[in-house]
Coordinates of C-alpha atoms in Angstrom, one line a residue:
M1 CA 101.0 78.1 121.0
F2 CA 100.5 80.9 118.8
S3 CA 103.0 81.0 115.7
I4 CA 103.7 84.3 114.3
K5 CA 106.1 83.0 111.6
F6 CA 103.7 83.9 108.7
R7 CA 103.0 87.4 110.1
T8 CA 106.7 88.2 110.5
K9 CA 107.5 86.6 106.8
L10 CA 104.5 88.9 105.5
F11 CA 106.1 91.9 106.9
R12 CA 109.7 91.1 105.7
A13 CA 108.3 91.3 102.1
K14 CA 110.9 93.1 99.9
D15 CA 108.1 95.0 98.0
P16 CA 105.7 96.6 100.3
F17 CA 103.0 96.7 97.4
D18 CA 103.5 93.1 96.1
T19 CA 99.8 91.9 96.9
E20 CA 100.1 89.2 94.2
S21 CA 102.9 87.1 95.2
T22 CA 102.4 87.7 99.1
N23 CA 98.8 86.1 98.5
A24 CA 99.8 82.7 100.0
V25 CA 101.8 84.0 103.1
F26 CA 99.1 86.7 103.7
F27 CA 96.6 83.8 103.8
R28 CA 98.6 81.7 106.1
A29 CA 99.2 84.9 108.5
V30 CA 95.3 85.5 108.5
K31 CA 94.5 81.9 109.3
E32 CA 97.1 82.1 112.1
N33 CA 95.7 85.4 113.6
C34 CA 92.2 84.0 113.3
R35 CA 93.2 80.9 115.3
F36 CA 94.7 83.2 117.8
Q37 CA 91.6 85.5 118.1
Y38 CA 89.3 82.5 118.2
D39 CA 91.2 80.9 121.1
N40 CA 91.7 84.0 123.2
C41 CA 88.7 86.3 122.8
K42 CA 85.5 84.7 123.8
E43 CA 83.4 87.3 122.1
Y44 CA 85.1 86.9 118.8
R45 CA 84.8 83.1 119.1
S46 CA 81.0 83.5 119.6
I47 CA 80.8 85.7 116.6
L48 CA 82.5 83.2 114.4
D49 CA 80.7 80.1 115.8
Y50 CA 77.3 81.9 115.1
Y51 CA 78.3 82.4 111.4
G52 CA 79.7 78.8 111.2
V53 CA 83.5 79.9 110.6
K54 CA 86.2 78.3 112.3
P55 CA 89.8 78.8 111.7
E56 CA 90.3 75.4 110.4
S57 CA 87.6 75.9 107.8
L58 CA 89.8 78.3 106.2
C59 CA 91.5 76.5 103.3
S60 CA 92.5 79.0 100.5
Y61 CA 93.2 82.6 100.0
E62 CA 89.6 83.0 98.5
D63 CA 88.2 82.0 102.0
I64 CA 89.4 85.2 103.7
A65 CA 86.3 87.0 102.4
K66 CA 84.2 84.4 104.4
I67 CA 85.6 85.7 107.9
P68 CA 83.1 87.6 109.7
F69 CA 83.9 91.2 109.5
L70 CA 83.5 93.4 112.7
P71 CA 82.1 96.7 112.2
T72 CA 84.1 99.6 113.6
L73 CA 81.1 100.9 115.2
L74 CA 81.2 97.6 117.5
F75 CA 84.7 98.6 118.9
K76 CA 83.2 102.1 119.8
H77 CA 80.7 100.4 122.3
H78 CA 82.7 97.2 123.3
K79 CA 86.2 96.8 124.4
L80 CA 87.5 93.4 122.7
F81 CA 90.7 92.2 123.7
S82 CA 92.7 88.9 123.1
V83 CA 95.5 89.4 125.4
S84 CA 95.5 90.9 129.0
T85 CA 96.1 94.8 129.1
R86 CA 99.4 94.1 131.0
K87 CA 100.9 92.5 127.8
M88 CA 99.8 95.4 125.5
L89 CA 102.6 97.9 124.9
I90 CA 100.3 100.5 123.6
R91 CA 96.6 101.1 123.6
A92 CA 95.3 103.6 121.3
T93 CA 91.9 105.2 120.7
S94 CA 89.7 106.5 117.7
S95 CA 88.9 110.2 117.8
G96 CA 85.8 109.8 119.7
T97 CA 83.3 111.5 117.8
K98 CA 80.2 112.5 120.2
G99 CA 82.4 111.0 123.0
V100 CA 82.2 107.3 121.9
F101 CA 85.6 105.8 120.8
S102 CA 87.2 102.5 119.9
E103 CA 90.1 101.5 122.2
I104 CA 92.7 99.2 120.3
G105 CA 95.6 97.2 122.0
Y106 CA 98.8 96.5 120.3
D107 CA 101.1 93.7 121.0
T108 CA 105.1 93.9 120.8
G109 CA 105.3 91.7 117.7
G110 CA 102.5 93.8 116.1
L111 CA 104.4 97.2 116.7
F112 CA 107.7 95.9 115.1
C113 CA 105.7 94.9 112.2
A114 CA 104.2 98.3 112.0
L115 CA 107.9 99.9 112.3
K116 CA 109.0 97.8 109.1
M117 CA 105.7 98.8 107.1
V118 CA 106.5 102.7 108.0
L119 CA 109.9 102.3 107.1
K120 CA 109.4 100.5 103.8
I121 CA 106.4 102.7 102.5
G122 CA 107.9 106.0 104.2
G123 CA 111.1 105.2 102.4
L124 CA 109.3 104.7 98.9
R125 CA 107.6 107.9 99.2
H126 CA 110.9 109.8 100.3
L127 CA 109.4 110.9 103.7
F128 CA 112.7 110.2 105.6
S129 CA 115.4 112.8 105.6
P130 CA 118.5 113.7 107.8
V131 CA 118.1 117.3 107.2
P132 CA 116.5 118.9 110.3
C133 CA 113.3 120.8 109.7
H134 CA 110.5 122.8 111.4
Y135 CA 107.1 121.2 111.8
V136 CA 103.7 122.8 112.0
V137 CA 101.0 120.2 113.1
F138 CA 97.6 120.6 112.3
G139 CA 96.2 118.3 115.0
Y140 CA 96.3 117.7 118.5
K141 CA 99.1 118.8 120.8
P142 CA 100.0 115.6 122.9
H143 CA 99.2 115.4 126.7
K144 CA 99.1 112.5 128.9
G145 CA 95.1 112.3 128.7
N146 CA 95.3 111.8 125.0
R147 CA 95.6 108.4 123.8
T148 CA 94.1 108.9 120.3
A149 CA 95.7 106.9 117.4
V150 CA 95.5 110.3 115.2
T151 CA 97.5 112.1 117.5
K152 CA 100.2 109.4 118.1
T153 CA 100.2 109.2 114.2
A154 CA 100.8 112.8 113.8
F155 CA 103.6 113.1 116.4
G156 CA 105.2 109.9 114.9
A157 CA 105.3 111.8 111.4
T158 CA 107.6 114.4 113.3
L159 CA 110.2 111.8 113.4
F160 CA 110.8 111.3 109.6
A161 CA 113.2 114.1 109.8
P162 CA 114.8 115.7 112.8
A163 CA 112.7 118.2 114.4
I164 CA 114.1 121.8 115.1
S165 CA 110.6 122.9 116.6
R166 CA 107.0 121.8 116.6
S167 CA 103.9 124.1 116.5
F168 CA 100.5 122.6 117.3
A169 CA 97.2 124.1 115.9
L170 CA 95.0 122.2 118.6
K171 CA 96.0 122.9 122.2
Y172 CA 94.5 121.6 125.4
Q173 CA 93.0 124.1 127.5
D174 CA 90.4 124.0 130.3
G175 CA 89.7 120.3 129.6
A176 CA 89.3 120.7 125.7
Y177 CA 91.1 121.2 122.6
T178 CA 90.9 124.6 120.9
P179 CA 92.3 125.7 117.5
D180 CA 94.5 128.6 117.2
L181 CA 94.9 129.2 113.4
E182 CA 96.3 132.6 113.9
A183 CA 99.1 131.1 115.7
M184 CA 99.7 128.7 112.8
I185 CA 100.0 131.6 110.3
R186 CA 102.5 133.3 112.6
A187 CA 104.7 130.0 113.0
I188 CA 104.5 129.4 109.1
Q189 CA 105.8 133.0 108.4
K190 CA 108.4 132.7 111.1
H191 CA 109.8 129.4 109.7
S192 CA 109.7 130.3 106.1
S193 CA 112.8 132.6 106.6
S194 CA 114.7 129.8 108.3
R195 CA 117.4 128.2 106.3
F196 CA 115.8 124.7 107.0
P197 CA 112.7 123.2 105.4
L198 CA 109.1 123.4 106.8
R199 CA 107.0 120.2 107.0
F200 CA 103.3 120.3 107.7
M201 CA 101.3 117.3 109.2
G202 CA 97.8 116.8 110.2
F203 CA 94.0 117.3 109.3
P204 CA 93.5 118.5 105.8
S205 CA 90.8 120.5 106.8
Y206 CA 92.6 122.8 109.3
T207 CA 95.6 122.9 106.9
Y208 CA 93.3 124.1 104.0
F209 CA 91.6 126.8 106.5
V210 CA 95.0 128.3 107.2
L211 CA 96.2 128.4 103.6
Q212 CA 92.8 129.8 102.6
M213 CA 93.3 132.6 105.3
M214 CA 96.8 133.4 104.0
D215 CA 95.7 133.5 100.4
E216 CA 92.8 136.0 101.3
R217 CA 95.5 138.2 102.9
G218 CA 97.8 138.0 100.2
I219 CA 100.6 136.0 101.8
R220 CA 103.0 134.4 99.4
L221 CA 105.9 132.4 100.5
K222 CA 108.6 130.2 99.0
L223 CA 109.6 127.5 101.4
K224 CA 112.8 125.9 101.3
K225 CA 113.6 122.7 99.4
G226 CA 112.5 119.7 101.2
S227 CA 109.3 121.2 102.7
K228 CA 106.4 119.0 102.5
I229 CA 102.9 118.9 103.3
M230 CA 101.5 115.6 104.9
L231 CA 97.9 115.1 105.3
G232 CA 96.0 112.6 107.3
G233 CA 92.9 112.0 109.5
G234 CA 90.2 113.1 106.9
W235 CA 87.9 116.2 107.1
K236 CA 85.8 114.9 110.0
Q237 CA 83.3 117.4 111.1
F238 CA 84.2 119.6 108.2
Y239 CA 83.1 117.3 105.4
T240 CA 80.9 119.8 104.0
Q241 CA 83.7 122.1 103.4
Q242 CA 85.9 119.5 101.8
V243 CA 87.6 120.8 98.6
D244 CA 88.9 118.5 95.7
K245 CA 92.6 117.7 95.5
K246 CA 93.1 120.0 92.3
T247 CA 91.9 123.0 94.3
F248 CA 93.8 122.2 97.4
Y249 CA 97.1 121.7 95.4
E250 CA 96.7 124.9 93.6
L251 CA 96.4 126.7 96.7
A252 CA 99.6 125.0 98.4
Y253 CA 101.5 126.1 95.4
R254 CA 100.1 129.6 95.1
V255 CA 100.7 130.5 99.0
L256 CA 103.7 128.3 99.8
G257 CA 105.5 127.4 96.6
I258 CA 105.0 123.6 97.3
G259 CA 104.1 121.4 94.5
D260 CA 101.8 118.4 94.5
E261 CA 105.1 116.2 94.4
D262 CA 105.8 117.3 97.8
I263 CA 102.3 116.7 99.1
V264 CA 101.6 113.3 100.5
E265 CA 98.3 111.9 101.9
F266 CA 97.6 109.2 104.3
F267 CA 94.3 107.0 104.9
G268 CA 93.8 104.8 107.9
A269 CA 91.7 104.1 110.8
A270 CA 92.2 103.2 114.6
E271 CA 90.7 100.0 114.0
H272 CA 92.8 99.1 110.9
P273 CA 96.4 100.4 111.7
I274 CA 97.9 100.1 108.3
L275 CA 99.6 102.7 106.5
Y276 CA 98.1 103.7 103.4
C277 CA 100.2 106.2 101.8
D278 CA 99.5 107.8 98.4
C279 CA 101.7 107.2 95.4
K280 CA 102.9 110.1 93.0
N281 CA 99.7 110.0 91.3
H282 CA 97.8 110.5 94.7
H283 CA 96.3 107.2 94.8
F284 CA 96.1 104.9 98.0
H285 CA 97.5 101.6 96.7
V286 CA 96.8 98.5 99.1
P287 CA 100.0 97.4 100.7
A288 CA 101.0 93.8 100.9
Y289 CA 100.2 93.9 104.7
S290 CA 96.5 94.2 104.0
R291 CA 93.7 93.6 101.7
V292 CA 90.6 95.5 100.8
I293 CA 87.2 94.1 100.1
I294 CA 84.5 96.3 98.8
R295 CA 81.1 94.9 99.6
D296 CA 77.6 95.6 98.1
V297 CA 75.6 97.8 100.3
N298 CA 72.6 95.9 100.4
T299 CA 73.9 92.2 100.2
L300 CA 77.4 93.0 101.9
Q301 CA 78.7 90.5 99.3
P302 CA 82.1 91.1 97.7
L303 CA 82.1 93.4 94.5
E304 CA 84.5 93.5 91.5
N305 CA 87.0 96.2 91.1
G306 CA 85.4 99.4 89.7
K307 CA 82.2 99.1 91.7
T308 CA 81.2 101.4 94.8
G309 CA 80.5 99.8 98.1
L310 CA 81.3 99.6 101.8
I311 CA 85.0 99.1 102.7
N312 CA 86.1 96.0 104.3
L313 CA 89.7 96.1 105.7
I314 CA 91.7 93.0 106.6
T315 CA 95.2 92.5 108.2
P316 CA 96.9 90.2 110.4
M317 CA 99.2 92.6 111.8
I318 CA 97.8 92.8 115.4
K319 CA 97.0 90.0 117.6
A320 CA 95.9 91.9 120.9
T321 CA 92.8 93.1 119.6
P322 CA 90.4 91.1 117.0
I323 CA 90.7 93.7 114.2
L324 CA 91.6 90.8 111.6
S325 CA 88.6 91.8 109.5
V326 CA 86.7 95.1 110.1
M327 CA 84.0 96.9 108.0
T328 CA 84.0 100.7 108.1
D329 CA 81.3 103.2 107.5
D330 CA 83.0 104.5 104.4
L331 CA 82.1 104.1 100.9
G332 CA 84.9 103.2 98.5
V333 CA 85.9 101.9 94.9
L334 CA 88.8 99.4 94.6
H335 CA 90.5 100.2 91.0
D336 CA 92.9 97.8 89.2
G337 CA 96.6 98.9 89.7
C338 CA 97.3 99.5 86.0
E339 CA 94.9 102.3 85.9
C340 CA 97.1 104.6 87.9
G341 CA 100.1 104.8 85.8
C342 CA 102.6 105.2 88.8
G343 CA 104.3 101.8 88.5
I344 CA 102.8 100.3 91.6
H345 CA 100.7 97.3 90.4
S346 CA 98.6 96.6 93.5
P347 CA 95.0 97.7 93.4
Y348 CA 94.2 101.3 94.8
L349 CA 91.4 102.4 97.0
E350 CA 89.4 105.4 96.4
V351 CA 87.3 106.8 99.4
I352 CA 84.3 108.2 98.4
G353 CA 83.1 109.4 101.8
R354 CA 81.7 108.4 105.2
V355 CA 78.0 107.3 105.5
G356 CA 75.8 106.2 108.5
L357 CA 74.2 103.3 106.8
K358 CA 71.5 101.2 108.3
D359 CA 73.3 97.9 107.2
I360 CA 76.4 98.8 109.3
K361 CA 74.2 99.7 112.4
T362 CA 72.4 96.5 112.1
C363 CA 75.5 94.6 111.6
A364 CA 77.1 96.0 114.7
A365 CA 73.9 95.6 116.4
G366 CA 73.8 91.9 115.7
A367 CA 77.4 91.2 117.0
A368 CA 76.7 93.4 120.0
D369 CA 73.8 91.2 120.8
L370 CA 76.0 88.1 120.5
I371 CA 78.5 89.8 122.9
S372 CA 75.9 90.7 125.4
E373 CA 74.7 87.0 125.4
I374 CA 78.2 85.9 126.4
K375 CA 78.4 88.5 129.3
L376 CA 75.1 87.4 130.8

């Protein structure tokens, strides 16, 4: 029978960024998760057997790097589950670029761990408030046919403080989502005169476009104390229009009167549902619930901190889907925590950008071949 005592213990860690003293429990939780996936997902077992890795062969924390990682691209073409769908409390999907998306199942225990994680990390970043506020969401308005993780996350962020109202930039009409940025400008101007704060949540691209439009029109507002801008989901198809943080922060202050101390950024992936929330210096420190390995683009071997490579994300949080170790198609750099100066000592991840590298496609294709053989 699968034991989750080490996963539970990991997510009870007092300091959510204590990656040093949690190494031992993190390893035990990873090994437990690996055993569960190996025993309950035949596709995952086939991949581990092919690479000669078995759960019992994991003997130390350093062995985590030896666990075969599954490219996120693989989940976009194959549904891999380790429990029946009836036992999944939630199933969420990735954004589905070009109509292809991942589907990730969540077990009850994993969701409780996620709740603990959000409460601890969100509390440190002062995201929770008893003061009601208005929300302007630069993301998708929820509807029953939308199961994307980014939509669930954005809506979840509107629970950090009691919501008086919610305005959504992307609305579902005639079978598709359509942005209405003019409506967002009207909502911002309307709520700016309220005695309650205004919080923004969603894609940085649409947030920036609206602020830029307001700036060009000479609109200058001073939002109430407690107003915040929360950004997540990346620039996606607008990556060529992405601006640096300094430009974004200056624009937000000029148009809304919101300083960078009230701008919060998130990083994450549907295939790795860990909350990476930036620190006061706007760096993504690795929380105790995950580990990040940067791998060489050509050899896929782990690189030392400070080197640029592909981002390999590891967490034992979910058992319903074999997402223990996944490889993204993002390039990144892992920096020593002491380089930040915010007081958090765990390493921090700098995301350079998304790439379509041949190595990732080849790796995904190799795993897909193994899965195809199983299903024959």
